[in-house]
Coordinates of C-alpha atoms and ligand atoms in Angstrom, one line a residue:
M1498 CA 51.1 41.4 36.3
H1499 CA 53.7 44.0 37.2
G1500 CA 51.4 47.0 36.8
D1501 CA 52.8 49.2 34.2
K1502 CA 56.3 47.7 34.3
R1503 CA 56.8 45.6 31.2
C1504 CA 60.4 44.4 31.3
W1505 CA 62.6 42.8 34.0
M1506 CA 65.8 44.6 33.1
V1507 CA 67.3 47.6 31.3
T1508 CA 69.4 46.6 28.3
G1509 CA 72.9 47.5 29.6
A1510 CA 74.2 48.8 26.2
L1511 CA 71.6 51.6 26.1
P1512 CA 72.6 53.8 29.0
A1513 CA 76.3 52.8 28.4
L1514 CA 76.3 53.9 24.8
A1515 CA 74.5 57.1 25.7
G1516 CA 77.2 57.8 28.3
L1517 CA 79.8 57.6 25.4
V1518 CA 78.1 60.2 23.2
P1519 CA 80.2 63.4 23.1
Q1520 CA 78.7 66.6 24.7
G1521 CA 76.2 68.7 22.7
H1522 CA 74.1 65.9 21.0
H1523 CA 70.5 65.1 21.8
I1524 CA 70.0 61.4 22.6
E1525 CA 66.8 59.3 23.0
L1526 CA 66.8 55.6 24.1
I1527 CA 64.1 53.4 22.7
D1528 CA 63.6 49.8 24.0
E1529 CA 61.2 47.6 22.2
N1530 CA 60.7 45.6 25.5
I1531 CA 58.8 48.5 26.9
E1532 CA 57.5 50.6 24.0
E1533 CA 56.5 50.6 20.3
I1534 CA 58.9 52.1 17.8
D1535 CA 57.5 55.2 16.1
F1536 CA 59.2 54.9 12.8
D1537 CA 58.0 58.3 11.5
D1538 CA 59.5 59.9 14.5
L1539 CA 62.8 58.3 13.8
R1540 CA 63.1 60.4 10.7
R1541 CA 64.3 63.4 12.8
F1542 CA 67.5 61.6 13.9
D1543 CA 70.9 61.9 12.3
I1544 CA 72.1 58.5 13.7
I1545 CA 69.9 55.5 14.5
G1546 CA 71.7 52.8 16.4
L1547 CA 70.5 49.2 17.0
T1548 CA 71.8 46.6 19.4
G1549 CA 70.9 42.9 20.0
M1550 CA 72.0 39.4 20.8
I1551 CA 72.0 36.2 18.8
I1552 CA 68.4 35.3 19.8
Q1553 CA 67.2 38.6 18.3
D1554 CA 68.7 37.8 14.9
K1555 CA 65.4 37.8 13.1
R1556 CA 64.0 40.9 14.8
M1557 CA 67.2 42.9 14.2
K1558 CA 67.1 42.1 10.5
E1559 CA 63.4 43.0 10.3
L1560 CA 64.1 46.3 11.9
L1561 CA 67.1 47.1 9.6
H1562 CA 64.9 46.4 6.7
K1563 CA 62.4 48.9 7.9
L1564 CA 65.1 51.4 8.7
K1565 CA 66.5 51.3 5.2
S1566 CA 64.4 54.3 4.1
M1567 CA 65.5 56.5 7.0
P1568 CA 67.3 59.8 6.2
G1569 CA 69.7 59.2 9.1
V1570 CA 72.7 56.9 9.2
V1571 CA 71.8 53.4 10.5
V1572 CA 74.4 51.7 12.6
V1573 CA 74.5 48.3 14.3
G1574 CA 76.5 47.0 17.2
G1575 CA 76.3 44.6 20.1
P1576 CA 76.9 40.9 21.0
Y1577 CA 75.5 39.4 17.8
V1578 CA 77.1 41.7 15.2
S1579 CA 80.3 41.3 17.1
V1580 CA 80.5 37.6 16.4
Q1581 CA 78.9 37.6 13.0
P1582 CA 79.5 40.9 11.3
E1583 CA 79.3 39.4 7.8
S1584 CA 75.6 38.6 8.2
F1585 CA 74.8 42.3 8.7
A1586 CA 76.8 43.5 5.6
G1587 CA 74.5 45.5 3.3
L1588 CA 71.7 45.7 5.9
C1589 CA 72.9 49.0 7.5
D1590 CA 75.3 51.8 6.9
V1591 CA 77.9 51.1 9.6
R1592 CA 78.7 48.0 11.8
F1593 CA 80.5 48.1 15.1
V1594 CA 82.4 44.9 16.1
G1595 CA 83.1 44.3 19.8
E1596 CA 83.6 47.0 22.4
A1597 CA 82.9 50.6 21.2
E1598 CA 84.1 52.9 23.9
E1599 CA 86.6 54.5 21.4
T1600 CA 85.0 53.8 18.1
W1601 CA 81.5 55.0 18.8
P1602 CA 82.4 58.6 20.0
A1603 CA 85.1 58.8 17.2
F1604 CA 82.4 57.9 14.6
I1605 CA 79.9 60.5 16.0
N1606 CA 82.6 63.2 16.0
A1607 CA 83.6 62.3 12.4
L1608 CA 80.0 62.4 11.2
A1609 CA 79.4 65.7 13.0
E1610 CA 82.5 67.3 11.4
G1611 CA 81.6 66.0 8.0
A1612 CA 84.8 63.8 8.0
P1613 CA 84.8 60.4 6.3
T1614 CA 83.5 57.5 8.3
L1615 CA 84.1 53.8 7.9
E1616 CA 81.6 51.0 7.1
L1617 CA 83.0 48.7 9.8
Y1618 CA 84.6 49.8 13.1
R1619 CA 86.6 47.4 15.2
Q1620 CA 88.4 48.8 18.2
K1621 CA 92.2 48.2 18.1
D1622 CA 92.7 47.8 21.8
R1623 CA 90.3 46.4 24.4
T1624 CA 88.6 49.1 26.5
D1625 CA 90.3 50.4 29.6
M1626 CA 87.3 50.1 31.9
S1627 CA 88.8 52.6 34.4
T1628 CA 88.2 55.4 31.8
V1629 CA 84.6 54.5 30.9
P1630 CA 82.2 57.4 31.6
P1631 CA 79.1 56.7 33.7
A1632 CA 76.0 55.1 32.1
R1633 CA 73.3 57.7 31.5
Y1634 CA 70.5 56.5 33.8
D1635 CA 68.9 59.9 33.6
L1636 CA 67.7 58.9 30.1
I1637 CA 66.1 55.6 31.2
K1638 CA 62.3 55.3 31.5
S1639 CA 62.8 53.7 34.9
Q1640 CA 59.1 53.3 35.7
H1641 CA 58.9 50.5 33.1
Y1642 CA 61.6 48.3 34.5
M1643 CA 62.1 46.1 37.5
M1644 CA 65.9 46.2 37.5
A1645 CA 68.7 48.4 36.4
S1646 CA 71.9 47.0 34.9
I1647 CA 75.4 48.3 35.1
Q1648 CA 78.8 46.7 34.5
F1649 CA 81.8 46.4 36.8
S1650 CA 84.1 44.2 34.7
R1651 CA 84.5 42.6 31.3
G1652 CA 86.3 39.3 30.5
C1653 CA 86.6 36.0 32.3
P1654 CA 89.7 33.9 33.2
F1655 CA 88.0 30.6 32.3
R1656 CA 87.9 28.7 29.0
C1657 CA 84.5 27.2 28.5
E1658 CA 84.4 25.9 24.9
F1659 CA 81.0 27.4 24.0
C1660 CA 81.5 30.8 25.4
D1661 CA 82.0 33.9 23.2
I1662 CA 82.7 36.2 26.2
I1663 CA 86.3 35.2 26.1
T1664 CA 86.6 35.6 22.4
V1665 CA 85.0 39.1 22.4
F1666 CA 86.1 40.4 25.8
G1667 CA 89.2 38.3 26.5
R1668 CA 90.3 36.3 29.5
R1669 CA 92.0 39.0 31.5
P1670 CA 89.2 40.7 33.5
R1671 CA 89.3 44.5 33.1
L1672 CA 87.6 46.5 35.8
K1673 CA 86.1 49.9 36.6
T1674 CA 87.3 51.6 39.8
S1675 CA 85.2 51.5 42.9
E1676 CA 84.7 55.2 42.6
Q1677 CA 83.3 54.9 39.0
L1678 CA 80.9 52.2 40.0
I1679 CA 79.6 53.9 43.1
R1680 CA 79.0 57.0 41.0
E1681 CA 77.0 54.8 38.6
L1682 CA 75.1 53.2 41.4
E1683 CA 74.2 56.7 42.6
G1684 CA 72.7 57.4 39.2
V1685 CA 70.8 54.1 39.3
R1686 CA 69.4 55.0 42.7
R1687 CA 68.5 58.5 41.6
A1688 CA 66.6 57.1 38.7
G1689 CA 64.4 55.3 41.3
F1690 CA 65.6 51.7 41.1
R1691 CA 65.7 49.4 44.1
V1692 CA 67.3 46.5 42.3
C1693 CA 70.4 46.4 40.1
F1694 CA 72.0 43.6 38.1
L1695 CA 75.8 43.9 37.7
V1696 CA 75.9 42.4 34.2
D1697 CA 79.5 41.1 34.4
D1698 CA 80.4 38.0 32.7
N1699 CA 82.0 36.9 35.9
F1700 CA 81.9 39.3 38.8
I1701 CA 84.6 37.4 40.6
G1702 CA 87.0 37.0 37.6
N1703 CA 89.5 39.1 39.6
K1704 CA 88.8 38.2 43.3
V1705 CA 91.2 40.7 44.8
E1706 CA 89.7 43.7 43.0
A1707 CA 86.2 42.4 43.6
K1708 CA 86.8 42.3 47.3
K1709 CA 88.2 45.8 47.3
F1710 CA 85.1 47.1 45.5
L1711 CA 82.8 45.1 47.8
R1712 CA 84.3 46.8 50.9
K1713 CA 83.6 50.2 49.4
L1714 CA 80.1 49.1 48.4
I1715 CA 79.3 47.9 51.9
E1716 CA 80.2 51.4 53.2
W1717 CA 78.0 53.0 50.6
Q1718 CA 75.1 50.7 51.3
Q1719 CA 75.4 51.3 55.1
Q1720 CA 75.7 55.1 54.7
N1721 CA 72.6 55.2 52.4
D1722 CA 70.4 52.7 54.3
Y1723 CA 70.9 49.8 51.8
P1724 CA 69.1 51.5 48.9
L1725 CA 69.9 48.7 46.3
Q1726 CA 69.5 45.0 46.2
L1727 CA 72.2 43.6 43.9
F1728 CA 72.4 40.5 41.7
T1729 CA 75.3 39.2 39.5
E1730 CA 76.8 36.3 37.6
V1731 CA 79.7 34.4 39.2
S1732 CA 81.7 31.3 38.5
I1733 CA 81.3 28.4 40.9
N1734 CA 84.7 28.9 42.6
L1735 CA 82.8 31.5 44.6
A1736 CA 82.2 28.6 46.9
D1737 CA 85.9 28.3 47.7
D1738 CA 86.2 31.8 49.2
Q1739 CA 84.2 32.3 52.3
E1740 CA 85.5 35.9 52.7
L1741 CA 84.3 36.8 49.3
M1742 CA 80.9 35.2 49.9
D1743 CA 80.5 37.1 53.2
L1744 CA 81.5 40.4 51.6
M1745 CA 79.0 39.9 48.8
L1746 CA 76.2 39.1 51.2
E1747 CA 77.0 42.1 53.4
A1748 CA 76.9 44.3 50.2
N1749 CA 73.4 43.1 49.6
F1750 CA 74.0 40.5 46.9
L1751 CA 71.4 38.0 48.1
Q1752 CA 71.0 36.0 44.8
I1753 CA 73.6 34.9 42.3
F1754 CA 73.5 33.3 38.8
T1755 CA 76.1 30.6 38.0
G1756 CA 76.7 28.4 35.0
V1757 CA 76.4 24.8 36.4
E1758 CA 75.7 23.5 32.9
S1759 CA 75.7 19.7 33.7
P1760 CA 75.8 17.2 36.5
R1761 CA 77.8 15.0 34.2
A1762 CA 81.5 15.4 34.8
A1763 CA 82.4 14.0 31.3
S1764 CA 80.3 16.7 29.7
L1765 CA 81.9 19.4 31.9
N1766 CA 85.4 18.2 31.1
E1767 CA 84.5 18.0 27.4
T1768 CA 83.5 21.7 27.4
L1769 CA 86.5 22.7 29.4
K1770 CA 84.3 23.9 32.3
T1771 CA 86.8 22.3 34.7
Q1772 CA 86.2 24.9 37.4
N1773 CA 83.0 23.0 38.0
T1774 CA 84.7 19.6 38.5
R1775 CA 87.7 20.8 40.4
G1776 CA 88.2 20.2 44.1
D1777 CA 85.2 18.8 46.0
G1778 CA 82.9 19.1 43.0
L1779 CA 79.6 20.7 42.1
V1780 CA 77.3 19.3 44.8
D1781 CA 79.5 20.5 47.7
K1782 CA 80.2 23.8 46.1
L1783 CA 76.5 24.6 45.5
R1784 CA 75.7 23.6 49.0
R1785 CA 78.3 25.9 50.4
I1786 CA 77.0 28.8 48.4
R1787 CA 73.5 28.1 49.6
D1788 CA 74.5 27.5 53.2
S1789 CA 76.3 30.9 53.1
G1790 CA 73.0 32.6 52.4
F1791 CA 72.6 33.0 48.7
V1792 CA 69.6 32.1 46.6
I1793 CA 71.1 30.2 43.6
T1794 CA 69.9 30.7 40.1
A1795 CA 71.7 28.6 37.5
G1796 CA 72.1 27.8 33.9
F1797 CA 72.2 24.3 32.5
I1798 CA 73.0 23.0 29.0
V1799 CA 72.0 19.8 27.2
G1800 CA 73.5 18.5 24.0
F1801 CA 77.2 17.9 24.8
D1802 CA 78.9 15.1 23.0
N1803 CA 79.0 13.1 26.3
D1804 CA 75.2 13.6 26.7
D1805 CA 73.0 10.6 25.8
A1806 CA 69.3 10.3 26.2
Q1807 CA 69.7 9.7 29.9
I1808 CA 70.9 13.3 30.4
F1809 CA 67.4 14.8 30.7
D1810 CA 66.5 12.6 33.7
E1811 CA 69.9 13.2 35.2
Q1812 CA 69.5 17.0 34.9
Y1813 CA 66.1 16.8 36.4
A1814 CA 67.1 14.7 39.4
F1815 CA 70.1 17.0 40.0
I1816 CA 68.2 20.2 39.8
Q1817 CA 65.5 18.9 42.1
E1818 CA 67.9 17.5 44.6
M1819 CA 70.0 20.7 44.7
G1820 CA 66.8 22.8 45.2
I1821 CA 67.6 25.3 42.4
A1822 CA 64.2 26.8 41.7
Q1823 CA 65.3 29.1 38.9
A1824 CA 67.1 26.6 36.6
I1825 CA 67.4 27.8 33.0
V1826 CA 68.2 24.9 30.7
G1827 CA 69.4 25.7 27.2
I1828 CA 70.4 23.6 24.2
L1829 CA 74.1 23.8 23.4
T1830 CA 74.5 26.6 20.8
P1831 CA 77.6 27.0 18.7
I1832 CA 78.1 30.8 18.7
P1833 CA 80.3 32.0 15.9
S1834 CA 83.9 32.9 17.1
T1835 CA 83.9 30.2 19.8
P1836 CA 86.2 27.1 19.9
L1837 CA 83.0 25.0 19.9
Y1838 CA 81.8 26.6 16.6
D1839 CA 85.3 26.0 15.1
R1840 CA 85.4 22.4 16.3
L1841 CA 81.9 21.4 15.1
K1842 CA 82.7 23.1 11.8
A1843 CA 85.9 21.2 11.4
E1844 CA 84.0 17.9 12.2
G1845 CA 81.4 18.8 9.6
R1846 CA 78.7 18.9 12.3
L1847 CA 77.4 22.5 12.0
D1848 CA 74.0 22.5 10.4
F1849 CA 71.5 25.3 10.6
G1850 CA 68.6 23.4 9.1
H1851 CA 66.9 22.8 12.4
P1852 CA 65.1 25.6 14.2
E1853 CA 66.5 24.8 17.7
V1854 CA 69.6 22.6 17.2
A1855 CA 72.3 24.2 15.1
F1856 CA 74.6 21.1 15.0
L1857 CA 74.5 17.3 14.8
P1858 CA 74.6 15.9 18.3
K1859 CA 76.8 12.8 18.9
Q1860 CA 74.5 10.5 20.8
M1861 CA 71.0 11.6 19.8
S1862 CA 69.1 12.9 16.9
R1863 CA 68.3 16.6 16.7
E1864 CA 64.7 15.9 17.3
E1865 CA 65.5 13.8 20.4
L1866 CA 67.6 16.6 21.7
A1867 CA 64.9 19.3 21.0
S1868 CA 62.0 17.2 22.4
G1869 CA 64.1 16.0 25.4
H1870 CA 64.9 19.6 26.2
E1871 CA 61.3 20.8 25.9
A1872 CA 60.0 17.9 28.1
L1873 CA 62.7 18.7 30.7
M1874 CA 61.6 22.4 30.8
L1875 CA 58.0 21.4 31.1
R1876 CA 58.8 18.9 33.9
L1877 CA 60.9 21.4 35.8
F1878 CA 58.3 24.1 35.8
E1879 CA 55.3 22.0 36.6
P1880 CA 54.2 23.9 39.8
N1881 CA 54.7 21.0 42.2
A1882 CA 58.2 20.3 40.9
F1883 CA 59.1 24.0 41.2
F1884 CA 57.8 24.5 44.7
G1885 CA 58.9 21.0 45.7
R1886 CA 62.6 21.7 44.9
L1887 CA 62.4 25.2 46.2
L1888 CA 61.1 24.2 49.6
H1889 CA 63.4 21.2 49.7
G1890 CA 66.5 23.4 49.2
Y1891 CA 65.1 25.9 51.7
K1892 CA 64.3 23.3 54.4
A1893 CA 67.6 21.4 53.9
S1894 CA 69.7 24.4 54.9
D1895 CA 69.4 25.6 58.5
S1896 CA 72.5 27.7 57.9
F1897 CA 70.8 29.5 55.0
R1898 CA 67.8 30.5 57.1
K1899 CA 69.9 31.6 60.0
R1900 CA 72.2 33.7 57.8
R1901 CA 69.2 35.3 56.1
A1902 CA 67.7 36.2 59.4
A1903 CA 71.0 37.6 60.6
L1904 CA 71.4 39.7 57.5
A1905 CA 67.8 41.0 57.7
A1906 CA 68.6 42.2 61.2
T1907 CA 71.8 44.0 59.9
F1908 CA 70.1 45.7 57.0
R1909 CA 67.7 48.5 57.6
R1910 CA 64.6 47.3 59.4
P1911 CA 61.5 48.4 57.6
T1912 CA 59.3 51.0 59.3
L1913 CA 55.8 50.0 60.4
T1914 CA 54.4 51.8 57.3
E1915 CA 56.8 50.0 55.0
A1916 CA 55.9 46.6 56.6
M1917 CA 52.2 47.3 56.1
A1918 CA 52.8 48.4 52.6
R1919 CA 54.6 45.2 51.9
R1920 CA 51.7 43.1 53.2
V1921 CA 49.2 45.1 51.2
G1922 CA 51.5 44.8 48.2
G1923 CA 51.6 41.1 48.6
W1924 CA 47.8 40.8 48.6
M1925 CA 47.6 43.1 45.6
M1926 CA 50.1 41.0 43.7
A1927 CA 48.2 37.9 44.7
A1928 CA 45.0 39.4 43.3
K1929 CA 46.7 40.3 40.0
L1930 CA 48.2 36.9 39.8
V1931 CA 44.8 35.2 40.2
R1932 CA 43.4 37.4 37.4
E1933 CA 46.3 36.5 35.2
L1934 CA 45.9 32.8 35.9
A1935 CA 42.2 33.0 35.2
R1936 CA 42.8 34.9 31.9
H1937 CA 45.0 32.1 30.8
G1938 CA 42.6 29.4 32.0
R1939 CA 45.2 28.1 34.5
L1940 CA 43.6 28.9 37.8
R1941 CA 42.6 25.4 38.7
E1942 CA 45.8 23.7 37.6
V1943 CA 48.4 26.3 38.7
G1944 CA 46.5 28.4 41.2
L1945 CA 45.6 25.4 43.3
A1946 CA 49.1 24.1 43.2
Y1947 CA 50.3 27.5 44.6
L1948 CA 47.7 27.3 47.4
R1949 CA 48.6 23.7 48.2
S1950 CA 52.3 24.5 48.4
Y1951 CA 51.7 27.6 50.6
V1952 CA 49.2 26.0 53.0
G1953 CA 50.3 22.4 52.9
D1954 CA 54.1 22.6 52.7
N1955 CA 55.2 26.1 53.5
L1956 CA 53.1 26.9 56.6
R1957 CA 54.2 23.5 58.1
L1958 CA 57.6 25.1 58.5
G1959 CA 56.1 27.2 61.4
G1960 CA 58.5 30.1 62.3
D1961 CA 60.7 29.3 59.3
A1962 CA 57.8 29.5 56.8
I1963 CA 58.3 31.9 53.9
P1964 CA 56.3 35.0 54.6
F1965 CA 53.1 35.5 52.4
P1966 CA 54.4 38.5 50.3
S1967 CA 57.6 36.7 49.5
F1968 CA 55.7 33.5 48.6
V1969 CA 53.4 35.4 46.3
Q1970 CA 56.5 36.9 44.6
L1971 CA 57.8 33.3 44.2
C1972 CA 54.5 32.3 42.6
A1973 CA 54.9 35.2 40.1
I1974 CA 58.5 34.1 39.4
H1975 CA 57.2 30.6 38.8
W1976 CA 54.5 31.9 36.5
H1977 CA 57.1 33.7 34.4
Y1978 CA 59.1 30.5 34.0
Y1979 CA 56.1 28.3 33.5
N1980 CA 55.2 30.4 30.5
I1981 CA 58.7 30.2 29.1
A1982 CA 58.6 26.4 29.4
R1983 CA 55.4 26.5 27.5
Q1984 CA 56.9 29.0 25.1
E1985 CA 54.0 31.3 25.6
R1986 CA 56.4 34.1 26.1
K1987 CA 59.2 34.7 23.8
T1988 CA 61.4 36.8 26.0
F1989 CA 62.6 36.0 29.4
G1990 CA 65.1 37.0 32.0
I1991 CA 66.2 35.9 35.4
A1992 CA 63.4 36.9 37.7
Q1993 CA 63.8 39.7 40.1
P1994 CA 65.8 38.9 43.2
G1995 CA 63.2 39.7 45.8
E1996 CA 63.5 39.7 49.5
F1997 CA 62.8 36.0 49.4
P1998 CA 63.3 34.1 51.5
L1999 CA 64.0 36.1 54.6
A2000 CA 62.8 34.0 57.4
A2001 CA 62.4 37.1 59.6
E2002 CA 59.7 39.4 58.5
Ligands
B12_3289 C1 72.4 41.0 30.9 C2 72.4 39.9 30.0 C3 71.2 39.3 29.7 C4 69.8 39.7 30.2 C5 69.3 40.7 29.2 C6 68.5 41.8 29.7 C7 68.2 42.8 28.6 N1 67.0 43.4 28.7 O1 69.0 43.1 27.7 C8 69.1 38.4 30.3 C9 69.4 37.7 31.6 C10 67.6 38.5 30.1 C11 69.8 37.6 29.1 C12 69.2 36.6 28.5 C13 69.8 35.9 27.5 N2 71.1 36.1 27.0 CO1 72.2 37.4 27.7 N3 73.6 38.5 28.5 C14 73.6 39.4 29.3 C15 75.0 39.9 29.6 C16 75.5 39.2 30.9 C17 75.2 41.4 29.8 C18 74.7 42.3 28.6 C19 75.0 43.7 29.0 O2 74.2 44.4 29.4 N4 76.3 44.1 28.7 C20 76.8 45.5 29.0 C21 76.9 46.3 27.7 C22 77.5 47.6 28.0 O3 77.8 45.5 26.8 P1 77.4 45.2 25.3 O4 75.9 45.0 25.2 O5 78.3 44.2 24.8 O6 77.7 46.6 24.6 C23 79.0 47.0 24.2 C24 79.4 46.6 22.8 O7 78.8 45.4 22.4 C25 78.9 47.8 22.0 N5 77.5 47.8 21.5 C26 76.4 47.1 21.9 N6 75.4 47.5 21.2 C27 75.8 48.5 20.4 C28 75.0 49.2 19.4 C29 75.7 50.2 18.7 C30 74.9 51.0 17.8 C31 77.1 50.4 18.9 C32 77.8 51.5 18.2 C33 77.8 49.6 19.8 C34 77.1 48.7 20.5 O8 79.1 48.9 22.8 C35 79.0 48.6 24.2 C36 80.1 49.2 24.9 O9 81.3 48.7 24.5 C37 75.7 39.4 28.3 C38 77.2 39.1 28.5 C39 78.0 40.4 28.2 N7 79.1 40.5 28.8 O10 77.6 41.2 27.4 C40 74.9 38.2 27.9 C41 74.7 37.8 26.5 C42 74.5 39.1 25.7 N8 73.6 37.0 26.5 C43 73.6 36.0 25.6 C44 72.6 35.0 25.5 C45 72.9 33.9 24.5 C46 71.4 35.1 26.1 C47 70.2 34.1 26.0 C48 69.9 33.6 24.6 C49 70.6 32.9 26.9 C50 69.8 31.6 26.7 N9 70.5 30.6 26.3 O11 68.7 31.7 26.9 C51 69.1 34.8 26.7 C52 68.1 35.5 25.7 C53 67.0 36.2 26.3 C54 66.0 36.7 25.3 N10 65.1 35.9 24.9 O12 66.0 37.9 24.9 C55 74.9 36.0 24.9 C56 74.7 36.5 23.5 C57 75.6 35.8 22.4 C58 75.6 36.7 21.2 N11 76.9 36.7 20.7 O13 74.7 37.2 20.7 C59 75.8 36.9 25.8 C60 76.9 37.6 25.1 C61 76.4 35.9 26.9 C62 77.0 34.7 26.4 N12 78.1 34.6 25.8 O14 76.3 33.7 26.5 N13 71.0 38.1 28.9
SF4_3290 S1 82.8 30.9 33.3 FE1 81.1 31.8 32.2 S2 82.0 33.7 31.3 FE2 83.7 32.5 32.0 S3 84.4 31.3 30.1 FE3 82.9 30.0 31.2 S4 80.9 30.5 30.4 FE4 82.3 32.1 29.7

């Protein structure tokens, strides 16, 4: 569907770790999302590094098994090893726990000099982000990705019980300087990307510094004709700072991801996500963010102790009413190292015997939780539900549409050729989508729903209707989630923040 592009996003650790390798070494980055691993070829390397997150547990271990016979040293790092190093003992030569800005180059230098190396590296101090060298985007096979990813800050000031960010990266946000980041964005742009995800845990963890950076970023975007669309993760208190929202929009952040988690206040309080209940509450905060001009994508969780069997209907109604098209619902997961993991362990409720639910829920059986979650995902990504809530949210906010039109007028106007190319691109994407739907036998069910939403609902909005190329892009985004909901695809990401929905074409 995306031509030869096969993955939404560059895995941030790859260019970041390449940037840390001392001068004089040859580096190659291999990403299974876009290419097959040639195991024979790997024999020529002195060091083979592997990264992955908890969801890649099985694959990481399969790969380590295959890599055992390699002549090079096999090392593992990344989010999963960092919270469960013991489960990788004996599977590789070296493990890296947590950040590796100091330990990774130190290890490479030691190995190159024939000095002794350790079996487990754990950095003594947290990384000073203002000293981190730029990510090596010159090594990324950019033609295979939709989106680049770079990092501005690490750490988050909040205390959500299930979150391992604060156990691995801490609660005091540590930031790169604006100059560092602009340099990295230059690299991303040179590599040919038009969209970049700032993969911060919380981009606004330090609002004062975020604003300083945004002012520099706006200058850079203006001077360079807005070369990059940006996307990031923020906590919901973004809604309480209009200046911050305006700066983000002016810097071309048109879509954000936020952890809403639950409409149920008791569940939010239980999990210490009190920033979502504070002040005027979730509904008003989400509305303010939308009214300011952002497309909201959001994460939700089911399975809290305060969740009973009603939670699935409650989540559905809330997501529909708030018009959050890209709503990712997960089952509560006790990640090792988190307070949630420790609490459930102390209560004797950790149990890894179920494929999807790693604990004993309080008010449901594990089967009820898993099947309730599955049914909720199916319901949310039924095409009429998806487009119903999307258009509901879009229609409900005059302010969103006005702001988007105003922003579109500020940003560089496309040339006539670009506008034509966009239209043609829209038709080409539509043709690919039709082929893909037909290949999966979903043309009638899904394709017709797209057509009905476009002709029946969208075009009725007259001058405010979402333009055809953007609508096709939304159909492609829907198709991506539709497959996740049906578990036809095993990997997913947040879909690309497109130009949607600029009322002014
Ligand atoms: C971007 C991102 C994504 C993208 C991934 C895109 C991609 N292609 O990789 C998307 C949006 C798709 C995504 C999805 C998910 N994600 Co995610 N994601 C992130 C995020 C925000 C940033 C990752 C990143 O690029 N970091 C920047 C790099 C530089 O940092 P790093 O990877 O930690 O690398 C450093 C060290 O770890 C170390 N290191 C890393 N690897 C290696 C390897 C070697 C050899 C060495 C020496 C060192 C080393 O060195 C680096 C520099 O210090 C993190 C949060 C975070 N702050 O890391 C969550 C995070 C990785 N995601 C997480 C989760 C749970 C998920 C989902 C399962 C969510 C869900 N419930 O569905 C899905 C799974 C998707 C799937 N099926 O694959 C968890 C992982 C928990 C864990 N401990 O494993 C994290 C930590 C967030 C969280 N706490 O919830 N995610
Ligand atoms: S706001 Fe997000 S990053 Fe911060 S502690 Fe909560 S879940 Fe973790």
